[in-house]
Amino acid sequence: MTGPASVAVVPARGAANRGFARILLSEWTKLRTVRSTMWALITTAVLMIGAAAAIGMAALGAEENDANPSFNVIELSFQGAVLAQLSLATLGALAITGEYRTGMIRTSLAAVPWRLRLLLAKALVFGGVAFVVSMISAFGAFFVTQAILSARYDAATLVDPHAFRVVFGAGLYLVATGLLGLGVGTLIRHSAAAITATVAILFVLPPMIGILPSSWGRTVTKYFPPNAGSQIAVVVPDPGMLGPWGGFAVYCLWIAAVFLAATYLLRHRDA
């Protein structure tokens, strides 16, 4: 009795693994065959690297930077991340809301009845693509900026204090923001509304929270998602803010909470 029972488990596990691999392949096919995917990824890279080049050239001709103690050649590389994060967050939202708009979500849920597995596969595929593009963009922006600034300043290298953490962290922040867009899109299911909500989280609410009164306003500011997460791409974080990795961990917890809520709604409401 023991032998046959133990043998029967192996094919079941193998079938489950092959089933999840097929879900991943399906999500990859859906992501890469949508025209907006390529444009959003190109936009992310162009905004990061193009803005880095433009700002580097502008800094090269600004003599006041010579006496500016806050002038930092590392952080200067990532001024384009402000807009690049919007590009990836929009793509993350569209990766799920596009299926609701076309009605494809019904086919997806019929093919994958276990909805958590579908969302996990979508997050893994999107996160993997976003990771590659974000790292290319972050390191590209860094090297382009330093090449330009080297004509006048002592350019930074990846072995300088905090440099690798800031460059790698800028890429991680973009990936996390893209996943935030995916989570919000799963919650709201409507493209325009999901993008609007994500824009509010990233750009509208942070300055509004900054005017809240007293100590609790400072606490909310410190732990608010983009404020906490962006500390990983800062050379010397503000003493009133969280540390680089602690802040990014808080950002990831916020994103995890969004996905938990999205998973609950995905399982309990109709497509």
XYZ file of N, CA and C in Angstrom:
813
model
N 0.825 -1.205 0.000
C 0.000 0.000 0.000
C 0.863 1.260 0.000
N 1.986 1.205 0.712
C 2.815 2.405 0.816
C 3.456 2.760 -0.511
N 3.972 1.718 -1.234
C 4.676 1.987 -2.491
C 3.820 2.670 -3.531
N 2.678 2.084 -3.924
C 1.843 2.716 -4.936
C 1.363 4.096 -4.543
N 1.048 4.307 -3.261
C 0.558 5.621 -2.836
C 1.620 6.684 -3.010
N 2.886 6.366 -2.650
C 3.942 7.356 -2.768
C 4.269 7.651 -4.226
N 4.163 6.638 -5.092
C 4.449 6.848 -6.509
C 3.386 7.748 -7.133
N 2.144 7.632 -6.657
C 1.053 8.390 -7.259
C 1.180 9.885 -7.018
N 1.925 10.288 -5.978
C 2.045 11.703 -5.664
C 2.918 12.418 -6.682
N 3.920 11.749 -7.231
C 4.900 12.395 -8.091
C 4.290 12.947 -9.362
N 3.488 12.172 -10.099
C 2.878 12.741 -11.290
C 1.962 13.921 -10.985
N 1.278 13.863 -9.829
C 0.388 14.966 -9.485
C 1.175 16.249 -9.299
N 2.296 16.173 -8.593
C 3.119 17.360 -8.397
C 3.717 17.823 -9.717
N 4.164 16.877 -10.520
C 4.726 17.242 -11.820
C 3.694 17.908 -12.697
N 2.469 17.391 -12.655
C 1.401 17.990 -13.457
C 1.096 19.398 -12.979
N 1.128 19.606 -11.661
C 0.874 20.946 -11.124
C 1.948 21.922 -11.573
N 3.216 21.461 -11.546
C 4.314 22.323 -11.981
C 4.202 22.665 -13.462
N 3.869 21.632 -14.264
C 3.710 21.888 -15.692
C 2.527 22.806 -15.949
N 1.473 22.652 -15.128
C 0.317 23.524 -15.279
C 0.664 24.971 -14.995
N 1.440 25.219 -13.943
C 1.819 26.592 -13.621
C 2.762 27.156 -14.678
N 3.634 26.313 -15.218
C 4.525 26.763 -16.292
C 3.722 27.205 -17.509
N 2.639 26.489 -17.794
C 1.787 26.880 -18.919
C 1.076 28.201 -18.642
N 0.708 28.431 -17.381
C 0.085 29.704 -17.025
C 1.087 30.844 -17.214
N 2.320 30.617 -16.784
C 3.365 31.627 -16.972
C 3.576 31.923 -18.455
N 3.615 30.869 -19.260
C 3.796 31.054 -20.698
C 2.624 31.827 -21.294
N 1.422 31.522 -20.839
C 0.246 32.233 -21.319
C 0.309 33.715 -20.966
N 0.714 34.022 -19.721
C 0.808 35.417 -19.303
C 1.904 36.154 -20.076
N 3.005 35.461 -20.355
C 4.069 36.062 -21.143
C 3.594 36.364 -22.564
N 2.832 35.457 -23.132
C 2.299 35.670 -24.480
C 1.355 36.865 -24.494
N 0.488 36.950 -23.491
C -0.447 38.073 -23.435
C 0.291 39.399 -23.270
N 1.331 39.413 -22.431
C 2.043 40.663 -22.168
C 2.817 41.140 -23.388
N 3.524 40.221 -24.054
C 4.398 40.644 -25.146
C 3.658 40.931 -26.445
N 2.441 40.420 -26.585
C 1.701 40.636 -27.832
C 0.818 41.884 -27.787
N 0.779 42.569 -26.661
C 0.045 43.830 -26.570
C 0.983 44.971 -26.954
N 0.554 45.794 -27.904
C 1.425 46.839 -28.432
C 1.858 47.827 -27.357
N 0.983 48.114 -26.408
C 1.317 49.098 -25.380
C 2.473 48.645 -24.499
N 2.702 47.345 -24.396
C 3.792 46.843 -23.553
C 5.140 47.354 -24.038
N 5.419 47.159 -25.326
C 6.705 47.589 -25.861
C 6.880 49.096 -25.754
N 5.812 49.848 -26.037
C 5.913 51.301 -25.959
C 6.158 51.766 -24.536
N 5.505 51.147 -23.577
C 5.690 51.542 -22.180
C 7.105 51.228 -21.705
N 7.638 50.083 -22.110
C 8.996 49.711 -21.707
C 10.032 50.634 -22.351
N 9.827 50.953 -23.621
C 10.735 51.884 -24.303
C 10.664 53.259 -23.649
N 9.443 53.680 -23.325
C 9.270 54.982 -22.671
C 9.997 55.031 -21.338
N 9.923 53.945 -20.581
C 10.619 53.881 -19.291
C 12.115 54.093 -19.468
N 12.707 53.374 -20.421
C 14.147 53.495 -20.653
C 14.515 54.879 -21.173
N 13.713 55.402 -22.088
C 14.005 56.717 -22.661
C 13.917 57.807 -21.602
N 12.886 57.733 -20.765
C 12.739 58.740 -19.721
C 13.895 58.697 -18.740
N 14.306 57.498 -18.346
C 15.408 57.377 -17.389
C 16.725 57.845 -17.993
N 17.080 57.277 -19.127
C 18.392 57.556 -19.710
C 18.413 58.918 -20.389
N 17.327 59.253 -21.097
C 17.273 60.549 -21.773
C 17.289 61.707 -20.799
N 16.499 61.592 -19.733
C 16.486 62.654 -18.726
C 17.847 62.765 -18.041
N 18.487 61.628 -17.799
C 19.813 61.651 -17.176
C 20.811 62.401 -18.051
N 20.762 62.142 -19.355
C 21.669 62.830 -20.276
C 21.377 64.327 -20.318
N 20.095 64.693 -20.398
C 19.727 66.103 -20.483
C 20.108 66.860 -19.207
N 19.814 66.253 -18.065
C 20.118 66.919 -16.798
C 21.626 66.964 -16.573
N 22.318 65.917 -17.001
C 23.774 65.928 -16.896
C 24.396 67.046 -17.716
N 23.889 67.259 -18.927
C 24.392 68.337 -19.770
C 24.088 69.697 -19.148
N 22.891 69.823 -18.577
C 22.539 71.086 -17.938
C 23.429 71.358 -16.722
N 23.696 70.330 -15.946
C 24.549 70.487 -14.762
C 25.979 70.817 -15.153
N 26.387 70.314 -16.305
C 27.756 70.556 -16.761
C 28.000 72.032 -17.028
N 26.956 72.725 -17.461
C 27.118 74.141 -17.770
C 26.682 75.077 -16.670
N 26.293 74.544 -15.524
C 25.832 75.382 -14.415
C 26.966 75.587 -13.425
N 27.579 76.756 -13.468
C 28.737 77.014 -12.617
C 28.375 77.053 -11.135
N 27.096 77.366 -10.824
C 26.716 77.443 -9.407
C 26.809 76.088 -8.718
N 26.836 75.001 -9.495
C 26.953 73.679 -8.880
C 28.316 73.467 -8.231
N 29.319 74.233 -8.669
C 30.660 74.065 -8.113
C 30.698 74.358 -6.618
N 29.863 75.294 -6.196
C 29.853 75.677 -4.784
C 28.609 75.182 -4.060
N 27.871 74.279 -4.697
C 26.641 73.771 -4.097
C 26.924 72.484 -3.340
N 26.863 72.502 -2.013
C 27.196 71.296 -1.240
C 26.201 70.153 -1.437
N 24.990 70.474 -1.896
C 23.987 69.421 -2.089
C 24.057 68.790 -3.481
N 24.957 69.287 -4.319
C 25.095 68.747 -5.666
C 25.696 67.343 -5.587
N 24.957 66.356 -6.012
C 25.382 64.965 -5.882
C 25.346 64.297 -7.251
N 26.502 63.865 -7.720
C 26.593 63.328 -9.077
C 25.927 61.960 -9.197
N 25.676 61.277 -8.078
C 25.007 59.970 -8.134
C 23.498 60.159 -8.262
N 22.921 60.929 -7.355
C 21.473 61.137 -7.395
C 21.034 61.865 -8.652
N 21.915 62.649 -9.242
C 21.581 63.391 -10.457
C 21.207 62.447 -11.594
N 21.673 61.211 -11.520
C 21.417 60.247 -12.591
C 19.965 59.806 -12.660
N 19.191 60.035 -11.603
C 17.879 59.407 -11.519
C 16.727 60.407 -11.434
N 16.943 61.587 -11.972
C 15.866 62.559 -12.007
C 14.726 62.097 -12.919
N 15.054 61.290 -13.922
C 14.029 60.791 -14.828
C 13.140 59.722 -14.224
N 13.521 59.198 -13.056
C 12.727 58.144 -12.423
C 11.355 58.642 -11.996
N 11.218 59.948 -11.807
C 9.928 60.509 -11.397
C 8.861 60.193 -12.433
N 9.215 60.317 -13.715
C 8.264 60.020 -14.793
C 8.326 58.558 -15.222
N 9.496 57.950 -15.140
C 9.629 56.547 -15.546
C 8.769 55.639 -14.679
N 8.625 55.972 -13.403
C 7.791 55.149 -12.527
C 6.331 55.178 -12.977
N 5.892 56.308 -13.519
C 4.516 56.406 -14.007
C 4.308 55.503 -15.214
N 5.317 55.414 -16.069
C 5.218 54.557 -17.250
C 5.055 53.100 -16.855
N 5.865 52.627 -15.906
C 5.774 51.227 -15.484
C 4.503 50.960 -14.679
N 4.098 51.906 -13.855
C 2.872 51.723 -13.083
C 1.660 51.647 -14.011
N 1.672 52.457 -15.059
C 0.584 52.412 -16.041
C 0.550 51.066 -16.749
N 1.725 50.579 -17.141
C 1.787 49.274 -17.793
C 1.297 48.176 -16.846
N 1.667 48.260 -15.570
C 1.201 47.271 -14.598
C -0.308 47.263 -14.488
N -0.906 48.437 -14.445
C -2.367 48.512 -14.361
C -3.018 47.950 -15.618
N -2.476 48.309 -16.785
C -3.057 47.851 -18.050
C -2.912 46.341 -18.243
N -1.914 45.737 -17.595
C -1.700 44.301 -17.742
C -2.894 43.495 -17.254
N -3.679 44.063 -16.340
C -4.862 43.361 -15.839
C -6.149 44.042 -16.282
N -6.173 45.378 -16.288
C -7.417 46.060 -16.661
C -7.741 45.875 -18.138
N -6.701 45.684 -18.966
C -6.949 45.440 -20.381
C -7.762 44.174 -20.604
N -7.562 43.177 -19.762
C -8.332 41.941 -19.878
C -9.789 42.155 -19.481
N -10.015 43.003 -18.490
C -11.394 43.309 -18.124
C -12.082 44.123 -19.224
N -11.323 45.004 -19.861
C -11.920 45.849 -20.908
C -12.341 45.030 -22.120
N -11.522 44.048 -22.484
C -11.820 43.238 -23.664
C -12.687 42.026 -23.354
N -12.841 41.696 -22.077
C -13.584 40.504 -21.704
C -12.737 39.248 -21.675
N -11.435 39.377 -21.968
C -10.542 38.213 -21.965
C -10.395 37.607 -20.579
N -10.680 38.410 -19.559
C -10.519 37.914 -18.196
C -11.414 36.698 -17.950
N -12.569 36.628 -18.603
C -13.457 35.477 -18.425
C -12.802 34.208 -18.960
N -12.143 34.341 -20.104
C -11.427 33.192 -20.662
C -10.275 32.784 -19.754
N -9.550 33.774 -19.238
C -8.413 33.485 -18.354
C -8.866 32.765 -17.093
N -9.963 33.235 -16.501
C -10.451 32.626 -15.264
C -11.069 31.261 -15.511
N -11.619 31.065 -16.707
C -12.149 29.742 -17.041
C -11.017 28.743 -17.221
N -9.892 29.208 -17.798
C -8.740 28.328 -18.018
C -7.981 28.073 -16.726
N -8.005 29.064 -15.812
C -7.278 28.944 -14.535
C -8.277 29.233 -13.417
N -9.047 28.249 -12.993
C -10.057 28.486 -11.952
C -9.463 28.953 -10.624
N -8.230 28.518 -10.323
C -7.587 28.969 -9.092
C -7.032 30.375 -9.340
N -7.792 31.387 -8.928
C -7.508 32.761 -9.313
C -6.222 33.307 -8.714
N -5.852 32.823 -7.531
C -4.600 33.246 -6.923
C -3.424 32.849 -7.804
N -3.484 31.668 -8.391
C -2.398 31.215 -9.261
C -2.294 32.106 -10.500
N -3.445 32.528 -11.026
C -3.435 33.414 -12.191
C -2.783 34.748 -11.850
N -3.152 35.347 -10.726
C -2.581 36.631 -10.332
C -1.098 36.502 -10.014
N -0.700 35.393 -9.384
C 0.705 35.163 -9.090
C 1.517 35.071 -10.374
N 1.013 34.340 -11.350
C 1.715 34.211 -12.624
C 1.842 35.557 -13.316
N 0.763 36.331 -13.284
C 0.793 37.648 -13.919
C 1.824 38.545 -13.246
N 1.881 38.505 -11.909
C 2.837 39.325 -11.171
C 4.274 38.889 -11.452
N 4.513 37.574 -11.537
C 5.863 37.082 -11.796
C 6.341 37.465 -13.199
N 5.470 37.309 -14.180
C 5.857 37.638 -15.554
C 6.086 39.139 -15.694
N 5.128 39.920 -15.222
C 5.296 41.368 -15.319
C 6.507 41.839 -14.512
N 6.654 41.307 -13.288
C 7.782 41.701 -12.456
C 9.118 41.357 -13.086
N 9.199 40.193 -13.751
C 10.444 39.808 -14.408
C 10.801 40.741 -15.546
N 9.822 41.077 -16.379
C 10.063 41.998 -17.487
C 10.435 43.386 -16.958
N 9.686 43.834 -15.948
C 9.966 45.146 -15.364
C 11.352 45.195 -14.738
N 11.781 44.093 -14.129
C 13.105 44.055 -13.501
C 14.208 44.247 -14.540
N 14.109 43.533 -15.650
C 15.129 43.645 -16.694
C 15.196 45.065 -17.233
N 14.056 45.627 -17.592
C 14.028 46.968 -18.175
C 14.461 48.019 -17.157
N 14.025 47.867 -15.916
C 14.362 48.848 -14.882
C 15.861 48.847 -14.593
N 16.470 47.681 -14.539
C 17.904 47.621 -14.262
C 18.723 48.176 -15.429
N 18.295 47.863 -16.647
C 18.975 48.445 -17.815
C 18.854 49.965 -17.775
N 17.674 50.454 -17.442
C 17.441 51.897 -17.403
C 18.247 52.557 -16.292
N 18.262 51.950 -15.103
C 18.955 52.549 -13.959
C 20.461 52.584 -14.178
N 21.036 51.460 -14.574
C 22.483 51.436 -14.794
C 22.859 52.275 -16.009
N 22.010 52.255 -17.049
C 22.271 53.088 -18.217
C 22.261 54.559 -17.864
N 21.269 54.987 -17.067
C 21.193 56.385 -16.654
C 22.420 56.780 -15.837
N 22.868 55.891 -14.972
C 24.038 56.189 -14.148
C 25.291 56.373 -15.005
N 25.556 55.429 -15.887
C 26.778 55.496 -16.692
C 26.748 56.663 -17.671
N 25.587 56.960 -18.237
C 25.482 58.096 -19.164
C 25.757 59.403 -18.428
N 25.151 59.568 -17.266
C 25.340 60.797 -16.502
C 26.789 60.979 -16.083
N 27.399 59.906 -15.596
C 28.781 60.016 -15.137
C 29.738 60.287 -16.299
N 29.432 59.729 -17.465
C 30.268 59.997 -18.637
C 30.212 61.474 -19.025
N 29.022 62.062 -18.921
C 28.868 63.480 -19.248
C 29.542 64.353 -18.200
N 29.299 64.069 -16.930
C 29.847 64.903 -15.861
C 31.354 64.786 -15.716
N 31.936 63.703 -16.220
C 33.380 63.510 -16.081
C 34.185 64.575 -16.810
N 33.542 65.313 -17.724
C 34.243 66.383 -18.420
C 34.584 67.540 -17.494
N 33.881 67.629 -16.352
C 34.117 68.757 -15.444
C 34.254 68.346 -13.989
N 33.604 67.265 -13.616
C 33.595 66.844 -12.209
C 34.254 65.477 -12.052
N 34.495 65.103 -10.804
C 34.955 63.752 -10.507
C 33.744 62.826 -10.573
N 33.654 62.066 -11.636
C 32.491 61.192 -11.826
C 32.499 60.068 -10.803
N 31.320 59.606 -10.466
C 31.175 58.511 -9.514
C 31.334 57.176 -10.215
N 31.702 56.168 -9.464
C 31.750 54.793 -9.952
C 30.916 53.919 -9.026
N 30.661 52.712 -9.465
C 29.810 51.824 -8.676
C 30.458 51.381 -7.367
N 31.766 51.555 -7.251
C 32.436 51.160 -6.009
C 32.469 52.294 -4.993
N 31.993 53.469 -5.372
C 31.920 54.573 -4.417
C 30.892 54.253 -3.334
N 31.047 54.850 -2.145
C 30.084 54.583 -1.066
C 28.647 54.866 -1.501
N 27.787 53.919 -1.271
C 26.345 54.005 -1.539
C 25.979 53.944 -3.018
N 26.958 54.012 -3.924
C 26.633 54.143 -5.343
C 25.865 52.930 -5.869
N 26.368 51.734 -5.629
C 25.698 50.548 -6.167
C 24.311 50.396 -5.554
N 24.194 50.658 -4.253
C 22.878 50.549 -3.609
C 21.877 51.525 -4.222
N 22.323 52.739 -4.522
C 21.426 53.740 -5.096
C 21.001 53.341 -6.501
N 21.956 52.880 -7.319
C 21.641 52.502 -8.701
C 20.728 51.275 -8.721
N 21.124 50.240 -8.003
C 20.312 49.030 -7.937
C 18.958 49.329 -7.285
N 18.979 50.174 -6.266
C 17.750 50.530 -5.579
C 16.788 51.303 -6.460
N 17.323 52.150 -7.335
C 16.451 52.882 -8.253
C 15.716 51.907 -9.166
N 16.414 50.868 -9.620
C 15.762 49.843 -10.433
C 14.712 49.085 -9.648
N 15.031 48.717 -8.408
C 14.061 48.008 -7.566
C 12.822 48.856 -7.305
N 13.027 50.144 -7.089
C 11.892 51.030 -6.837
C 10.962 51.077 -8.046
N 11.528 51.107 -9.256
C 10.691 51.109 -10.454
C 9.889 49.813 -10.567
N 10.535 48.683 -10.286
C 9.836 47.393 -10.349
C 8.688 47.371 -9.347
N 8.961 47.795 -8.126
C 7.923 47.795 -7.090
C 6.757 48.699 -7.472
N 7.060 49.838 -8.078
C 6.001 50.760 -8.477
C 5.162 50.166 -9.604
N 5.796 49.443 -10.507
C 5.039 48.750 -11.541
C 4.102 47.717 -10.946
N 4.575 46.978 -9.947
C 3.720 45.987 -9.272
C 2.603 46.664 -8.486
N 2.867 47.847 -7.954
C 1.807 48.610 -7.304
C 0.690 48.914 -8.301
N 1.086 49.314 -9.515
C 0.087 49.562 -10.550
C -0.715 48.319 -10.880
N -0.053 47.166 -10.927
C -0.751 45.907 -11.190
C -1.752 45.597 -10.083
N -1.344 45.795 -8.829
C -2.241 45.540 -7.712
C -3.441 46.472 -7.715
N -3.204 47.750 -7.958
C -4.300 48.716 -8.007
C -5.234 48.389 -9.167
N -4.662 47.992 -10.310
C -5.482 47.616 -11.457
C -6.360 46.420 -11.158
N -5.839 45.465 -10.402
C -6.638 44.293 -10.026
C -7.762 44.679 -9.078
N -7.505 45.634 -8.211
C -8.533 46.108 -7.290
C -9.661 46.842 -8.012
N -9.295 47.740 -8.925
C -10.271 48.656 -9.512
C -10.871 48.120 -10.816
N -10.041 47.405 -11.625
C -10.474 46.726 -12.839
C -10.763 47.662 -14.018
N -10.736 48.950 -13.835
C -10.992 49.910 -14.903
C -9.706 50.688 -15.180
N -9.282 50.727 -16.447
C -7.971 51.283 -16.795
C -7.806 52.722 -16.333
N -8.704 53.605 -16.754
C -8.561 55.019 -16.428
C -8.602 55.254 -14.922
N -9.508 54.568 -14.231
C -9.628 54.747 -12.779
C -8.396 54.221 -12.056
N -7.861 53.082 -12.512
C -6.671 52.509 -11.871
C -5.458 53.403 -12.079
N -5.289 53.936 -13.285
C -4.159 54.828 -13.555
C -4.299 56.107 -12.744
N -5.524 56.640 -12.666
C -5.755 57.854 -11.881
C -5.432 57.624 -10.413
N -5.849 56.485 -9.875
C -5.573 56.173 -8.469
C -4.071 56.044 -8.228
N -3.377 55.416 -9.167
C -1.927 55.249 -9.017
C -1.218 56.596 -9.082
N -1.634 57.453 -10.007
C -1.060 58.800 -10.090
C -1.286 59.558 -8.786
N -2.463 59.402 -8.213
C -2.752 60.073 -6.942
C -1.814 59.596 -5.841
N -1.584 58.290 -5.782
C -0.696 57.736 -4.754
C 0.732 58.235 -4.930
N 1.187 58.302 -6.181
C 2.590 58.631 -6.444
C 2.879 60.126 -6.433
N 1.919 60.940 -6.920
C 2.234 62.351 -7.149
C 1.345 63.338 -6.390
N 0.088 62.997 -6.173
C -0.854 63.961 -5.597
C -0.849 63.916 -4.075
N -0.946 62.730 -3.510
C -1.076 62.612 -2.061
C 0.202 62.957 -1.277
N 1.414 62.594 -1.756
C 2.606 62.927 -0.956
C 2.737 64.396 -0.577
N 2.602 65.362 -1.512
C 2.697 66.761 -1.060
C 1.547 67.199 -0.164
N 0.370 66.598 -0.362
C -0.762 66.940 0.505
C -0.531 66.443 1.924
N 0.055 65.242 2.036
C 0.343 64.699 3.362
C 1.400 65.538 4.069
N 2.285 66.143 3.269
C 3.356 66.947 3.847
C 2.878 68.165 4.605
N 1.643 68.590 4.357
C 1.136 69.771 5.060
C 0.285 69.397 6.271
N 0.190 68.109 6.581
C -0.553 67.696 7.762
C 0.129 68.237 9.016
N -0.637 68.542 10.039
C -0.057 69.183 11.224
C 0.721 68.232 12.128
N 1.686 68.806 12.810
C 2.339 68.205 13.966
C 3.049 66.884 13.677
N 3.279 66.145 14.748
C 4.106 64.941 14.674
C 3.438 63.818 13.895
N 2.116 63.681 13.977
C 1.477 62.579 13.264
C 1.536 62.812 11.765
N 1.588 64.091 11.361
C 1.775 64.378 9.944
C 3.136 63.910 9.467
N 4.172 64.098 10.276
C 5.518 63.640 9.930
C 5.574 62.119 9.886
N 4.840 61.475 10.795
C 4.820 60.008 10.807
C 4.162 59.455 9.551
N 3.027 60.028 9.173
C 2.342 59.588 7.959
C 3.241 59.815 6.749
N 3.895 60.958 6.702
C 4.802 61.259 5.588
C 5.912 60.225 5.499
N 6.462 59.861 6.638
C 7.583 58.911 6.669
C 7.190 57.546 6.125
N 5.966 57.108 6.451
C 5.552 55.757 6.093
C 4.674 55.689 4.846
N 4.412 56.814 4.214
C 3.583 56.791 3.017
C 4.352 56.098 1.892
N 3.682 55.260 1.092
C 4.380 54.353 0.164
C 5.524 54.951 -0.663
N 5.283 55.951 -1.526
C 6.407 56.428 -2.353
C 7.487 57.127 -1.548
N 7.111 57.793 -0.455
C 8.116 58.456 0.384
C 9.062 57.435 1.003
N 8.486 56.338 1.500
C 9.305 55.298 2.126
C 10.139 54.562 1.084
N 9.509 54.171 -0.020
C 10.213 53.372 -1.020
C 11.337 54.090 -1.709
N 11.188 55.388 -1.957
C 12.203 56.130 -2.704
C 13.489 56.344 -1.923
N 13.481 56.080 -0.633
C 14.699 56.273 0.164
C 15.827 55.338 -0.258
N 15.469 54.262 -0.938
C 16.510 53.322 -1.362
C 17.385 53.916 -2.452
N 16.886 54.957 -3.126
C 17.648 55.585 -4.209
C 18.202 56.938 -3.795
N 18.364 57.149 -2.500
C 18.926 58.396 -1.975
C 20.271 58.086 -1.334
N 21.277 58.882 -1.640
C 22.619 58.624 -1.107
C 22.630 58.759 0.410
N 22.171 59.907 0.912
C 22.101 60.136 2.353
C 20.655 60.494 2.689
N 19.864 59.543 3.194
C 18.453 59.811 3.483
C 18.279 60.905 4.528
N 17.172 61.600 4.441
C 16.804 62.605 5.430
C 16.695 61.932 6.803
N 17.281 62.526 7.853
C 17.186 61.915 9.192
C 15.746 61.713 9.653
N 14.825 62.501 9.147
C 13.437 62.358 9.537
C 12.694 61.283 8.775
N 13.370 60.637 7.819
C 12.755 59.591 7.020
C 13.322 58.233 7.418
N 12.735 57.176 6.871
C 13.236 55.829 7.128
C 14.547 55.598 6.398
N 15.307 54.592 6.834
C 16.535 54.236 6.157
C 16.258 53.635 4.792
N 17.295 53.469 3.957
C 17.097 52.977 2.587
C 16.363 51.647 2.512
N 16.883 50.624 3.164
C 16.268 49.303 3.058
C 15.014 49.186 3.922
N 14.997 49.868 5.068
C 13.797 49.869 5.885
C 12.631 50.539 5.173
N 12.919 51.657 4.504
C 11.886 52.347 3.759
C 11.368 51.516 2.605
N 12.283 50.838 1.903
C 11.849 50.001 0.784
C 11.032 48.810 1.287
N 11.391 48.281 2.454
C 10.616 47.180 3.034
C 9.196 47.632 3.361
N 9.052 48.845 3.873
C 7.719 49.384 4.152
C 6.926 49.526 2.859
N 7.584 50.002 1.805
C 6.929 50.129 0.497
C 6.434 48.766 0.016
N 7.258 47.754 0.168
C 6.871 46.401 -0.242
C 5.696 45.882 0.588
N 5.647 46.237 1.868
C 4.520 45.826 2.715
C 3.224 46.488 2.238
N 3.299 47.745 1.846
C 2.130 48.423 1.282
C 1.650 47.691 0.029
N 2.587 47.348 -0.843
C 2.234 46.661 -2.088
C 1.647 45.289 -1.786
N 2.224 44.597 -0.801
C 1.684 43.291 -0.405
C 0.250 43.430 0.108
N -0.028 44.493 0.862
C -1.387 44.723 1.357
C -2.357 44.961 0.203
N -1.914 45.699 -0.806
C -2.763 45.922 -1.983
C -3.055 44.603 -2.680
N -2.051 43.744 -2.797
C -2.253 42.461 -3.463
C -3.140 41.528 -2.636
N -3.031 41.596 -1.326
C -3.924 40.785 -0.493
C -5.382 41.188 -0.707
N -5.631 42.494 -0.726
C -6.987 42.967 -0.983
C -7.433 42.602 -2.391
N -6.502 42.727 -3.361
C -6.836 42.387 -4.740
C -7.152 40.908 -4.882
N -6.391 40.067 -4.181
C -6.632 38.625 -4.235
C -8.000 38.274 -3.662
N -8.336 38.902 -2.548
C -9.661 38.639 -1.939
C -10.788 39.006 -2.909
N -10.693 40.184 -3.515
C -11.745 40.623 -4.422
C -11.771 39.783 -5.693
N -10.599 39.386 -6.178
C -10.534 38.564 -7.371
C -11.235 37.222 -7.152
N -11.124 36.697 -5.937
C -11.736 35.395 -5.622
C -13.232 35.489 -5.343
N -13.708 36.653 -4.895
C -15.078 36.720 -4.403
C -16.033 37.556 -5.257
N -15.560 38.099 -6.353
C -16.491 38.832 -7.200
C -16.446 38.290 -8.625
N -17.509 38.487 -9.364
C -17.600 37.994 -10.719
C -16.708 38.794 -11.654
N -16.316 38.122 -12.747
C -15.495 38.817 -13.744
C -16.329 39.794 -14.535
